[in-house]
XYZ file of C-alpha atoms in Angstrom:
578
model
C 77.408 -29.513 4.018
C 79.124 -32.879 3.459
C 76.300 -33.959 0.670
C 77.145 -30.742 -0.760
C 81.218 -31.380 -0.858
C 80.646 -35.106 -2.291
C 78.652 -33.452 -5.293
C 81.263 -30.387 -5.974
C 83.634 -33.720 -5.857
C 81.426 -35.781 -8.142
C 80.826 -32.492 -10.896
C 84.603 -32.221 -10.366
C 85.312 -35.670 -11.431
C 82.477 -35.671 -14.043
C 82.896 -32.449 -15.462
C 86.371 -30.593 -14.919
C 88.814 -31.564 -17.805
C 85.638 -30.286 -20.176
C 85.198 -27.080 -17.996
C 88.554 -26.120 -17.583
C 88.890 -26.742 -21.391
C 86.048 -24.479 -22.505
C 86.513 -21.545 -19.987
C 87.083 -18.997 -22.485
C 83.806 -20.310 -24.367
C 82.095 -19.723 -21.137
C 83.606 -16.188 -20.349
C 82.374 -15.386 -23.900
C 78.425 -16.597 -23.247
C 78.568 -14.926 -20.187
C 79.499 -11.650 -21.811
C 77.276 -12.124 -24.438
C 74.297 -13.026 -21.751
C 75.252 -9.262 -19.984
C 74.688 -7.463 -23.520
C 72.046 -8.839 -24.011
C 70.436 -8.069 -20.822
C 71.904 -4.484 -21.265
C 70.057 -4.107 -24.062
C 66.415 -5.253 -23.166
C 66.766 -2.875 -20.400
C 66.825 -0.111 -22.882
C 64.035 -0.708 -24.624
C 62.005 0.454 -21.709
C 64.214 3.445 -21.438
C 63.437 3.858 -25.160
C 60.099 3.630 -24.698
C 59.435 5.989 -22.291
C 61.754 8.894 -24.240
C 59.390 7.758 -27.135
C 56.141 8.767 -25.288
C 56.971 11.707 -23.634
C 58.015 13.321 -26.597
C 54.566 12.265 -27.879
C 52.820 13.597 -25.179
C 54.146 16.218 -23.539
C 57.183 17.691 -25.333
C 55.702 17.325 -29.105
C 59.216 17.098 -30.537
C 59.143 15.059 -33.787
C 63.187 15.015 -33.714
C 63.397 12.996 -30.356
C 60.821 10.661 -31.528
C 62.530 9.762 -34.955
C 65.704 9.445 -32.762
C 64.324 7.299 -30.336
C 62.723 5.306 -32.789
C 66.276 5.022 -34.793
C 67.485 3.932 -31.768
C 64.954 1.356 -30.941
C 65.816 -0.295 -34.610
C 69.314 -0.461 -34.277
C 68.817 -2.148 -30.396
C 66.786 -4.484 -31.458
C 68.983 -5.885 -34.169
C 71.917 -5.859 -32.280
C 70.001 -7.871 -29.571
C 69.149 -10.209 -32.807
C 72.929 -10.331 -33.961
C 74.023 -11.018 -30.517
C 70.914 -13.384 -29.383
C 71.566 -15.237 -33.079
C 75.924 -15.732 -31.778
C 75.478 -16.528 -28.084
C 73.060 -19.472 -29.056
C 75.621 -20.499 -31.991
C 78.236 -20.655 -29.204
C 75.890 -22.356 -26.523
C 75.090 -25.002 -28.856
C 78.788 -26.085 -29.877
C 79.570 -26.278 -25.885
C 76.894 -28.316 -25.379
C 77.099 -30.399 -28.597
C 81.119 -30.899 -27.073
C 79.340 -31.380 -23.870
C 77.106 -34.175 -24.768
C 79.937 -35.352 -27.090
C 82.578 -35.434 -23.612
C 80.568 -37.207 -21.191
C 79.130 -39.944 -23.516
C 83.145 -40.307 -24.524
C 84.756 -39.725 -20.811
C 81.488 -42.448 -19.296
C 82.058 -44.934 -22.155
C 85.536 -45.244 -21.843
C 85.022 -45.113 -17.908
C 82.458 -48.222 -18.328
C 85.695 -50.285 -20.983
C 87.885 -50.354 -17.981
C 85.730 -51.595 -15.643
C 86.259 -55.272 -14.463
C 84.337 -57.632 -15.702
C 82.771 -58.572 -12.076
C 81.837 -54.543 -11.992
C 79.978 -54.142 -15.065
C 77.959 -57.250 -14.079
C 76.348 -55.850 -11.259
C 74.445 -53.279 -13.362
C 72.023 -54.334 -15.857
C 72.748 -53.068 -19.686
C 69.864 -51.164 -19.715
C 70.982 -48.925 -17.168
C 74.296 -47.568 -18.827
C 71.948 -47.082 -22.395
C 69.515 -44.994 -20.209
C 72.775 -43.107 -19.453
C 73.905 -42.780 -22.165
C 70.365 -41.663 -23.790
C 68.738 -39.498 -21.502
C 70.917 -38.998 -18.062
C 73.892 -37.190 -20.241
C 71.146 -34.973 -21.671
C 69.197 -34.117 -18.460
C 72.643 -32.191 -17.159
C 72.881 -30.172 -20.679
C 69.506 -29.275 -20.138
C 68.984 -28.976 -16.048
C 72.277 -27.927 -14.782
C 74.108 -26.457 -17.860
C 71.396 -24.353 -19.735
C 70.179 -24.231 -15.181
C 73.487 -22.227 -14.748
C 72.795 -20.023 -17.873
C 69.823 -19.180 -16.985
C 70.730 -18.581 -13.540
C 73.306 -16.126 -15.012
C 70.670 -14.390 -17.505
C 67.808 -14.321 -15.101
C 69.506 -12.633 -12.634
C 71.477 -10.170 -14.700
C 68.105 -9.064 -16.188
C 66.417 -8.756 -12.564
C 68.808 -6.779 -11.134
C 69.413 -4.789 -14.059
C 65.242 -4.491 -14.322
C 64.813 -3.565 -10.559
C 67.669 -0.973 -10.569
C 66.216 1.016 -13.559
C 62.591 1.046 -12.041
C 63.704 1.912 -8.844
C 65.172 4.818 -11.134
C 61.911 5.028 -12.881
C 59.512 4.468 -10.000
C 61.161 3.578 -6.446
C 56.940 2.713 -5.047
C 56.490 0.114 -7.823
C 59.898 -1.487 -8.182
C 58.749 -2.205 -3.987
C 55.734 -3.834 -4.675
C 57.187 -6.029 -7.432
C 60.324 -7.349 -4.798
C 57.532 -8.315 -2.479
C 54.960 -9.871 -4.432
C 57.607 -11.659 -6.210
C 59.672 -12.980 -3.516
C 57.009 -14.942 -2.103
C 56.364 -17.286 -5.452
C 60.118 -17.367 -5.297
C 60.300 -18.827 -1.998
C 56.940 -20.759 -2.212
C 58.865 -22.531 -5.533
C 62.106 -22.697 -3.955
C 60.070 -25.048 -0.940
C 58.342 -26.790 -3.004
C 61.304 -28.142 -5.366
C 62.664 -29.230 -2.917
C 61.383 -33.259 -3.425
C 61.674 -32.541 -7.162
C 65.425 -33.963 -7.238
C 64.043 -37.058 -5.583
C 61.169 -37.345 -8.347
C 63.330 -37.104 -10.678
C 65.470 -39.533 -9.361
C 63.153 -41.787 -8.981
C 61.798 -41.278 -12.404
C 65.593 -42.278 -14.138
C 65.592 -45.285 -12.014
C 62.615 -46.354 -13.060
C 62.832 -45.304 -16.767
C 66.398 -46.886 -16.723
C 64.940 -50.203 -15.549
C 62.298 -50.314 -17.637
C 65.058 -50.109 -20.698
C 66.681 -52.612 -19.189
C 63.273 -54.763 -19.331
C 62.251 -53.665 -22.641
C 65.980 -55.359 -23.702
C 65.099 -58.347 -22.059
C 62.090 -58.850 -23.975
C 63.400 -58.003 -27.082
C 66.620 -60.226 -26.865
C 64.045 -63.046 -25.870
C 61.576 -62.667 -28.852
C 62.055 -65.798 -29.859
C 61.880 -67.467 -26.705
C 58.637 -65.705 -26.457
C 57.124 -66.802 -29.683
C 57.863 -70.153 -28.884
C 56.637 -70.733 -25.527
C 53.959 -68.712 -26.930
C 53.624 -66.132 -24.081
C 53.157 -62.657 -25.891
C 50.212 -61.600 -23.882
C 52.053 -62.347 -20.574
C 54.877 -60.020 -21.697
C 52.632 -57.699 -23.337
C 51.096 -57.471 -20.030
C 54.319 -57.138 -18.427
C 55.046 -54.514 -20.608
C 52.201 -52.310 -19.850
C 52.659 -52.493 -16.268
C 56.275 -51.104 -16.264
C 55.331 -48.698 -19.147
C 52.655 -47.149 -17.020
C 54.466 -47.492 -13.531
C 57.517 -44.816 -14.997
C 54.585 -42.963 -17.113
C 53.332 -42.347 -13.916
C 56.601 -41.335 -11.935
C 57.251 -38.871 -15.048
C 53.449 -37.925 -14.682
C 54.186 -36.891 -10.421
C 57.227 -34.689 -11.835
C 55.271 -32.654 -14.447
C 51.983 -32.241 -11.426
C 54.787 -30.629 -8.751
C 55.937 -28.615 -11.875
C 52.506 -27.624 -12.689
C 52.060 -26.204 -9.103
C 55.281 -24.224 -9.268
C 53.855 -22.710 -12.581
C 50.488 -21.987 -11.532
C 51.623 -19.925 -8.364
C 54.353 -18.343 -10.422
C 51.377 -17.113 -13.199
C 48.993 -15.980 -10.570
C 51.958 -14.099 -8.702
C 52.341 -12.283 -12.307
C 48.857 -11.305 -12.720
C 48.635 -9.513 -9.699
C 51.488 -7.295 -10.029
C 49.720 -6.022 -13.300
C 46.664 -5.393 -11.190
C 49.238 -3.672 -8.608
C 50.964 -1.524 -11.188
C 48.546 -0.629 -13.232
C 46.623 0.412 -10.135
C 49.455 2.594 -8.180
C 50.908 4.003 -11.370
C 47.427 4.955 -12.979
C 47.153 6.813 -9.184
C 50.199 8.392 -9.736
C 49.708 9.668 -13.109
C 45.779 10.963 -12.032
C 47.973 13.074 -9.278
C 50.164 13.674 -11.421
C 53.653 12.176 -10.292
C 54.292 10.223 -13.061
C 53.830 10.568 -16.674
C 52.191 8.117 -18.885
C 55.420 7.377 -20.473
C 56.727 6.372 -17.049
C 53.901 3.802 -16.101
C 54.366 2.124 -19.645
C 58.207 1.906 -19.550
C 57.838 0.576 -15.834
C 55.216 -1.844 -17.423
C 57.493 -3.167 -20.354
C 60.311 -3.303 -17.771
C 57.913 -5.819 -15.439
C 57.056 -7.691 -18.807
C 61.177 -7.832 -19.567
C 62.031 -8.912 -16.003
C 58.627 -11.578 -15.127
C 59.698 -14.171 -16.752
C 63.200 -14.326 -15.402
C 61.771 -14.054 -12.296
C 59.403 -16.879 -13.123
C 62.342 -18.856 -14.116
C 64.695 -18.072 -11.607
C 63.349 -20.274 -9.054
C 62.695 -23.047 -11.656
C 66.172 -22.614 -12.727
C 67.331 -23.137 -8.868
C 65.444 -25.974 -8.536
C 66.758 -27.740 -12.282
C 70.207 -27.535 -11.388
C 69.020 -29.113 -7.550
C 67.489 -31.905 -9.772
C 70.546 -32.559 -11.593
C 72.197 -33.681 -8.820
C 70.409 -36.720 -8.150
C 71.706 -37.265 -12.043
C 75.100 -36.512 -11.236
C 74.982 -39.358 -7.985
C 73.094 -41.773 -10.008
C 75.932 -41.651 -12.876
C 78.730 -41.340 -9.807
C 77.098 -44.711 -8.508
C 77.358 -46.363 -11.734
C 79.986 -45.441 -13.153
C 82.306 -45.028 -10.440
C 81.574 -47.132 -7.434
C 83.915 -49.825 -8.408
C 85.485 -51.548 -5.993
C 88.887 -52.599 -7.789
C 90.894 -49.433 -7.548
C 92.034 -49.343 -11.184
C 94.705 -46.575 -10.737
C 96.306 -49.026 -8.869
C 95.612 -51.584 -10.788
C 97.470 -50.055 -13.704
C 100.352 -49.795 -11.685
C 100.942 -53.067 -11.309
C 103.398 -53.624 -13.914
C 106.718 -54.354 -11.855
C 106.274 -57.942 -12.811
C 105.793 -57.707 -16.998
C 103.795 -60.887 -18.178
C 105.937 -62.024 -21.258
C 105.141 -65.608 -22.332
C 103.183 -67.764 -19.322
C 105.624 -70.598 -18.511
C 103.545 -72.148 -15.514
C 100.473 -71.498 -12.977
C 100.757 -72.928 -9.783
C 97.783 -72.767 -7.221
C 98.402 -73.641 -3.799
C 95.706 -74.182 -1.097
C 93.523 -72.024 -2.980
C 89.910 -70.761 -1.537
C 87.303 -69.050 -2.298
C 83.521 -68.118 -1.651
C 81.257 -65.689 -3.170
C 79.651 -65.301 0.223
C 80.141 -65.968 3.575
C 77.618 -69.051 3.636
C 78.997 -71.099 0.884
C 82.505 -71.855 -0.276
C 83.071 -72.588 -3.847
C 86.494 -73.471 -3.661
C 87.910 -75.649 -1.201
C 92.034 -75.750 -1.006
C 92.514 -76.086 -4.281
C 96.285 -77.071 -5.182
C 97.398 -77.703 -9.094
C 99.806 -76.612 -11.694
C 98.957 -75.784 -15.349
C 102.296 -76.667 -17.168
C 102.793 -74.724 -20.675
C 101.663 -76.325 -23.459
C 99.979 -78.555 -22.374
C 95.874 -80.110 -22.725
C 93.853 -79.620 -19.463
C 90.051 -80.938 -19.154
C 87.999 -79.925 -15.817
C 84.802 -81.556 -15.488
C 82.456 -81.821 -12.673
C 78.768 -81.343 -11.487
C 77.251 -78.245 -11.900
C 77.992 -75.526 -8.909
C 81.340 -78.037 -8.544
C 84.110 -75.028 -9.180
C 84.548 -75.041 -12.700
C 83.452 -71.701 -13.659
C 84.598 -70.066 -10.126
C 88.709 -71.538 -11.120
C 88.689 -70.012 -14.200
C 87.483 -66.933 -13.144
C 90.015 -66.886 -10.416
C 92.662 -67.763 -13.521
C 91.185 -64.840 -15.614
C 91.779 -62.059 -12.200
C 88.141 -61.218 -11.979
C 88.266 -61.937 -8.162
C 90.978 -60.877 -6.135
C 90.123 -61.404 -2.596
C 90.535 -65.408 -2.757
C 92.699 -67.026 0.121
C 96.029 -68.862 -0.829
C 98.318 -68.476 -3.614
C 97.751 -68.530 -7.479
C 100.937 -67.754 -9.322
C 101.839 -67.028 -12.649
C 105.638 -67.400 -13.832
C 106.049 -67.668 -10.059
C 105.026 -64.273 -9.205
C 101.239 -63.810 -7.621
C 98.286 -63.471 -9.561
C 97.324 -59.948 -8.013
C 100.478 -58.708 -8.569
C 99.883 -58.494 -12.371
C 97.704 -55.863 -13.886
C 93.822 -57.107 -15.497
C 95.327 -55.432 -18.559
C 98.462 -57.865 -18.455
C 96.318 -60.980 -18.127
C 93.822 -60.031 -20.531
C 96.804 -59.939 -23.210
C 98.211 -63.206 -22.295
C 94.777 -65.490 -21.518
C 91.824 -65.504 -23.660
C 88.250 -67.076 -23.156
C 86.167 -68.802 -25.578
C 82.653 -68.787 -24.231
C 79.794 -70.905 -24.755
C 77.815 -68.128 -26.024
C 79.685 -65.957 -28.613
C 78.920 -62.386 -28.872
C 79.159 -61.470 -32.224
C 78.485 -58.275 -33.911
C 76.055 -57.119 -36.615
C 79.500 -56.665 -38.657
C 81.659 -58.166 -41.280
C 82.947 -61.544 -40.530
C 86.341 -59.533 -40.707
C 85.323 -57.231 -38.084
C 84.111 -59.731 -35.752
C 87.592 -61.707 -35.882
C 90.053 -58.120 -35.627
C 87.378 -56.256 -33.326
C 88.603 -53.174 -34.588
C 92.410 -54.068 -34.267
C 94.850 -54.548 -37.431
C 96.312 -57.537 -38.536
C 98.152 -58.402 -41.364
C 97.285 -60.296 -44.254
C 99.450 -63.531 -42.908
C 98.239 -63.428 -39.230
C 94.961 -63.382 -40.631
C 94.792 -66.350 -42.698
C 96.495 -68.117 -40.476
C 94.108 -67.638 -37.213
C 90.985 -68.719 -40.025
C 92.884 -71.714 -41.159
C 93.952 -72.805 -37.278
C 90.248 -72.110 -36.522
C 88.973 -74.503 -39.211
C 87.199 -71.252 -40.691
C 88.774 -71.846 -44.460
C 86.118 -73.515 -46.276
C 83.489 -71.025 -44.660
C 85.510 -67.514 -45.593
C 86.224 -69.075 -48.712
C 82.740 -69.510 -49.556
C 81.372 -66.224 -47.745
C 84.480 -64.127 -48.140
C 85.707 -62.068 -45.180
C 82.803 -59.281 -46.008
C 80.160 -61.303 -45.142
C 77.291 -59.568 -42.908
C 77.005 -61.842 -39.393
C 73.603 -60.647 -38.749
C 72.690 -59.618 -34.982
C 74.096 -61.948 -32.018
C 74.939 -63.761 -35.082
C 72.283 -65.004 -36.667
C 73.527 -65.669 -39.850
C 76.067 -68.435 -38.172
C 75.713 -71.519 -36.911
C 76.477 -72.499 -33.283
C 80.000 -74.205 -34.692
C 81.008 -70.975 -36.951
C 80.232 -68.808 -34.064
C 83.093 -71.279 -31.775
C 85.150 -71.524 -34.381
C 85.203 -67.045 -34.981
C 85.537 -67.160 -31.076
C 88.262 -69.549 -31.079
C 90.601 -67.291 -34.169
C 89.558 -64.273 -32.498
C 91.969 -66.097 -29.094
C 94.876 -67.115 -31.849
C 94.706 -63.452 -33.458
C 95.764 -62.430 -30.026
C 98.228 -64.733 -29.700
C 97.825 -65.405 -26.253
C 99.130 -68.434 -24.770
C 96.478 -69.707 -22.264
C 92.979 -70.195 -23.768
C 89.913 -70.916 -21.670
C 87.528 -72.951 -23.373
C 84.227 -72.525 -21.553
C 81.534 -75.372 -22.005
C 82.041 -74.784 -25.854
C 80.470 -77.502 -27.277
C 77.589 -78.156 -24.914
C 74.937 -76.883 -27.707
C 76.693 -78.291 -30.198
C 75.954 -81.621 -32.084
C 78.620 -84.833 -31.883
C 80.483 -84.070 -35.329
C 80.446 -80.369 -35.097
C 81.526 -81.102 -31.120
C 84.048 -83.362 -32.201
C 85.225 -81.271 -35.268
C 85.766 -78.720 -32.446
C 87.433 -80.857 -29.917
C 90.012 -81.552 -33.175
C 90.593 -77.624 -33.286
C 91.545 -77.592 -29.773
C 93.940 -80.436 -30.272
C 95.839 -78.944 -32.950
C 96.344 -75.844 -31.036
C 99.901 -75.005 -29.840
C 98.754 -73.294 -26.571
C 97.923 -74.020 -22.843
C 94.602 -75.034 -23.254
C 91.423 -75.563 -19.968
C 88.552 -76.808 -21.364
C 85.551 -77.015 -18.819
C 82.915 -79.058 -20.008
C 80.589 -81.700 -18.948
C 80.213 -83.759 -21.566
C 81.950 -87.166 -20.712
C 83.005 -88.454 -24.134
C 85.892 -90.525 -23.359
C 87.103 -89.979 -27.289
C 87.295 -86.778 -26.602
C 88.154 -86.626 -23.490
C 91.685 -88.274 -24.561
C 92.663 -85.584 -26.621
C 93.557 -84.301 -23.116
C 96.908 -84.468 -21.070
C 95.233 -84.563 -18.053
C 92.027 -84.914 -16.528
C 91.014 -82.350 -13.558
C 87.687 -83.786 -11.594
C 85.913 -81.114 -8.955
C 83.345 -82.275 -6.476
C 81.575 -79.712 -4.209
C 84.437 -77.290 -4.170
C 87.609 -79.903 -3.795
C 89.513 -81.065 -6.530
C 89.440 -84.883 -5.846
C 91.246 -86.650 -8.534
C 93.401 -86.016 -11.853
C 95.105 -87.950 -14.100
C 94.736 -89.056 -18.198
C 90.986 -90.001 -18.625
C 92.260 -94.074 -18.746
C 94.154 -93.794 -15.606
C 90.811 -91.974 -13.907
C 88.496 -94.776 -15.171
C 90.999 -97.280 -14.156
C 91.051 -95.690 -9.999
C 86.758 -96.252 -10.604
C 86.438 -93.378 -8.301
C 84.578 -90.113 -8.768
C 84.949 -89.617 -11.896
C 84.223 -93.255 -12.737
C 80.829 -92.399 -11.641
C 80.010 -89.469 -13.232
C 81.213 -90.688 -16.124
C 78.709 -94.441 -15.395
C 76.125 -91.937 -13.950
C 76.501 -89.965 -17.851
C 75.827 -93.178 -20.678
């Protein structure tokens, strides 16, 4: 009973601004869906009016009239088949259109530590297939729920009218391939569970392989991934393969099930007529009323057991999409302390581990003054990274106090920091887009904020060559390693934020692109935290100060001549480095 709340509370979540939206649309189908069934039911009715007058009452005038009627039925069951479906297909096209929207948007305001502990691939399979498996299991489920057993109950009542022995024998022998289906489904939710996680990891693989195709090609390993490729390709083939086998069952019991009960009928009502109970015209109509009602029978359990499946759809997308643990709600509310322009950020005592084994930062205790240069070097797994992701908000639960503008760090929406501290990342995402594009990402800027983000970025002589229009290629591939940190860097000044990370930025470069860079930075009017580990003393000078981090601690800091001078640490990283 629980399991069953949690998923009414997961569809609620998923699906109730669109349903609540669209409830007229649905009142309409359903309407629609009972005419329909109304008039398939009197064809048999038809039918048997038709044949008696044949056979036993010789009247040409009911005939015609019956067969007038029959016409006029039958295209009104065309016309109103032909406008449900028209309707059907614009909810689900608004559907589809909804969830991809409402789960996109849900996936943007995730943190940045959230969407990391998915794979890509996962939130494409989503997006591909999962989104479409509810249209087509528990949507068009429900409808044909609805249909099925309108027409079965509408079906059962008239032969029960028509012939009360044979409208018996068809409730029996039918519900036992009902309830044989119905048990058997059961561990078709879990198949098909199992088949989306496997499906969704093997996009996430097949993404891999093709974002390392030129890693491949180099180390020249294309049968080992070819290999690799096979094996996952035929480990979901075969989870899909167990889904369709079960199915197969289901819809062999459900055909034999039908078979007999046209042995059965054909049997007791060709008795009855011989005796002369029923008249021929009876035993057909009851006939073409079994042939209108079989197949929603047939369905009906199917039906049961595709809107069962889709819940293992609707938990999987629940799990993914909203098992964060940052409350954002709350999160937005934290706006009583607006972030204007960062003056200061003060850490004091600062801690932090990603697990319980290992701590990663060891009473840290620093301030960042505004305006000013800031270098933090170190050995790898020294801190770096973990402090500025601490800076940036993605982790909350450290111990201590950071403080921005003398107010705490948590205190502060991720929206608010984003705004006022930007990144610029050794690897550069950038966009099969316009160079434009890839600088605004989507937002407008004038004409003067422009040009003067490319000229601060030492971008001029490139967009003056290439013009703002030109095509980047994918992940960039039309740019260089120093055009791609120098789009990253304007993309920081467009935003005008006045704390910019500088992550290992010129690790891949060359000296004179590196240095070139390192110039950039210099001429920036902004707080700027470079991490890096290259320990050019040149460069390091364009620096205020000096931050050095050894297994956690921050153990010395200073201008790069006073830390050379104390021949400490850093003195022998930096001996340790020539």
């Amino acid at each position: 009973m629980k399991k069953n709340n949690n998923l009414k509370e997961v569809r609620k979540k998923l699906m109730g601004d669109f349903t609540s939206c669209h409830r007229f649309k649905r009142f309409v189908i359903l309407l629609l869906q009972l005419a329909e069934a109304l008039l398939q039911i009197s064809i048999p009715w038809i039918l048997q009016s038709t044949i008696n007058a044949i056979t036993v009452e010789m009247s040409v005038k009911i005939f015609v009239r019956a067969i007038t009627l029959a016409v006029i039925i039958i295209f009104s069951m065309i016309f109103i088949s032909y406008i449900k479906t028209r309707i059907q297909n614009t909810y689900m096209f608004c559907f589809n259109a909804y969830m991809k929207d409402k789960l996109f948007a849900k996936m943007m305001s995730k943190s940045v530590v959230e969407f990391k502990n998915n794979n890509s691939g996962e939130y494409l399979s989503v997006y591909q297939t999962d989104v479409q498996k509810i249209t087509d299991l528990y949507i068009n489920g429900k409808w044909g729920i609805v249909s099925s057993l309108t027409l079965c109950v509408l079906g059962i009542i008239s032969m029960i009218k028509m012939s009360p022995k044979l409208a018996l024998i068809i409730l029996i022998v039918q519900i036992i391939p009902i309830s044989i289906t119905l048990m058997l489904g059961i561990k078709l939710p879990v198949y098909h569970e199992e088949f989306s996680a496997k499906r969704g990891a093997f996009s996430a693989a097949t993404q891999d392989y093709l974002k390392g195709f030129r890693l491949i090609k180099a180390f020249a390993t294309e049968k080992v991934f070819i290999n690799k490729f096979s094996y996952n390709n035929k480990v979901v083939e075969s989870s899909g393969k167990r889904v369709l086998d079960k199915a197969i069952g289901i819809n062999l019991i459900n055909y034999v099930a039908n078979y007999i009960l046209i042995i059965a009928m054909f049997f007791i009502g060709g008795l009855e007529v011989l005796n002369g109970k029923m008249q021929v015209g009876t035993i057909i109509a009851c006939f073409e009323l079994f042939q209108t009602i079989s197949q929603p029978f047939t369905e009906l359990a199917m039906q049961f057991n595709n809107v069962r499946t889709a819940d293992g759809t609707f938990e999987r997308i629940n799990k993914l999409f909203y098992s964060d643990t940052i409350d954002l709600q709350e999160d937005i509310k934290k706006n009583k302390n607006l972030l204007n322009e960062i003056t200061s950020i003060r850490l004091n005592d600062v801690s932090f581990s990603y697990n319980k084994e290992k701590v990663t930062l060891d009473n840290v205790s620093y301030e960042f003054i505004n305006g000013r240069k800031y270098a933090i070097v170190g050995d790898s797994g020294s801190g770096k990274t973990t402090l500025m992701n601490l800076l940036l908000g993605y982790y909350p639960n450290y111990k201590g106090n950071i403080t921005i503008n003398d107010h705490e760090l948590n205190d502060y929406s991720s929206e608010q920091i984003n705004k006022k501290i930007s990144i610029v990342q050794q690897d550069v995402f950038i966009f099969d887009d316009s160079l434009k594009a890839n600088l605004t990402l989507g937002r407008e800027f004038t004409d003067e904020q422009l040009n003067s983000a490319i000229q601060r970025a030492g971008l001029s002589e490139f967009v003056y060559k290439n013009g703002l229009d030109y095509i980047c290629g994918e992940d960039g591939n039309n740019l260089s390693g120093g055009e791609k940190q120098r789009i990253s860097i304007a993309r920081a000044l467009l935003r005008d934020s006045g704390v910019i990370f500088f992550d290992e930025v010129t690790s891949s470069l060359d000296n004179c692109t590196t240095i070139a860079i390192e110039e950039t930075i210099k001429s920036l009017d902004k707080t700027c935290i470079a991490i890096t580990h290259k320990l050019n003393l040149n460069v390091l000078r364009n620096y205020d100060e000096v931050l050095v981090f050894k297994e956690g601690k921050l153990v010395e800091s200073g201008t790069v001549d006073e830390l050379i001078e104390n021949n400490q640490y850093f003195y022998s990283l930096y001996t340790f480095s020539k």
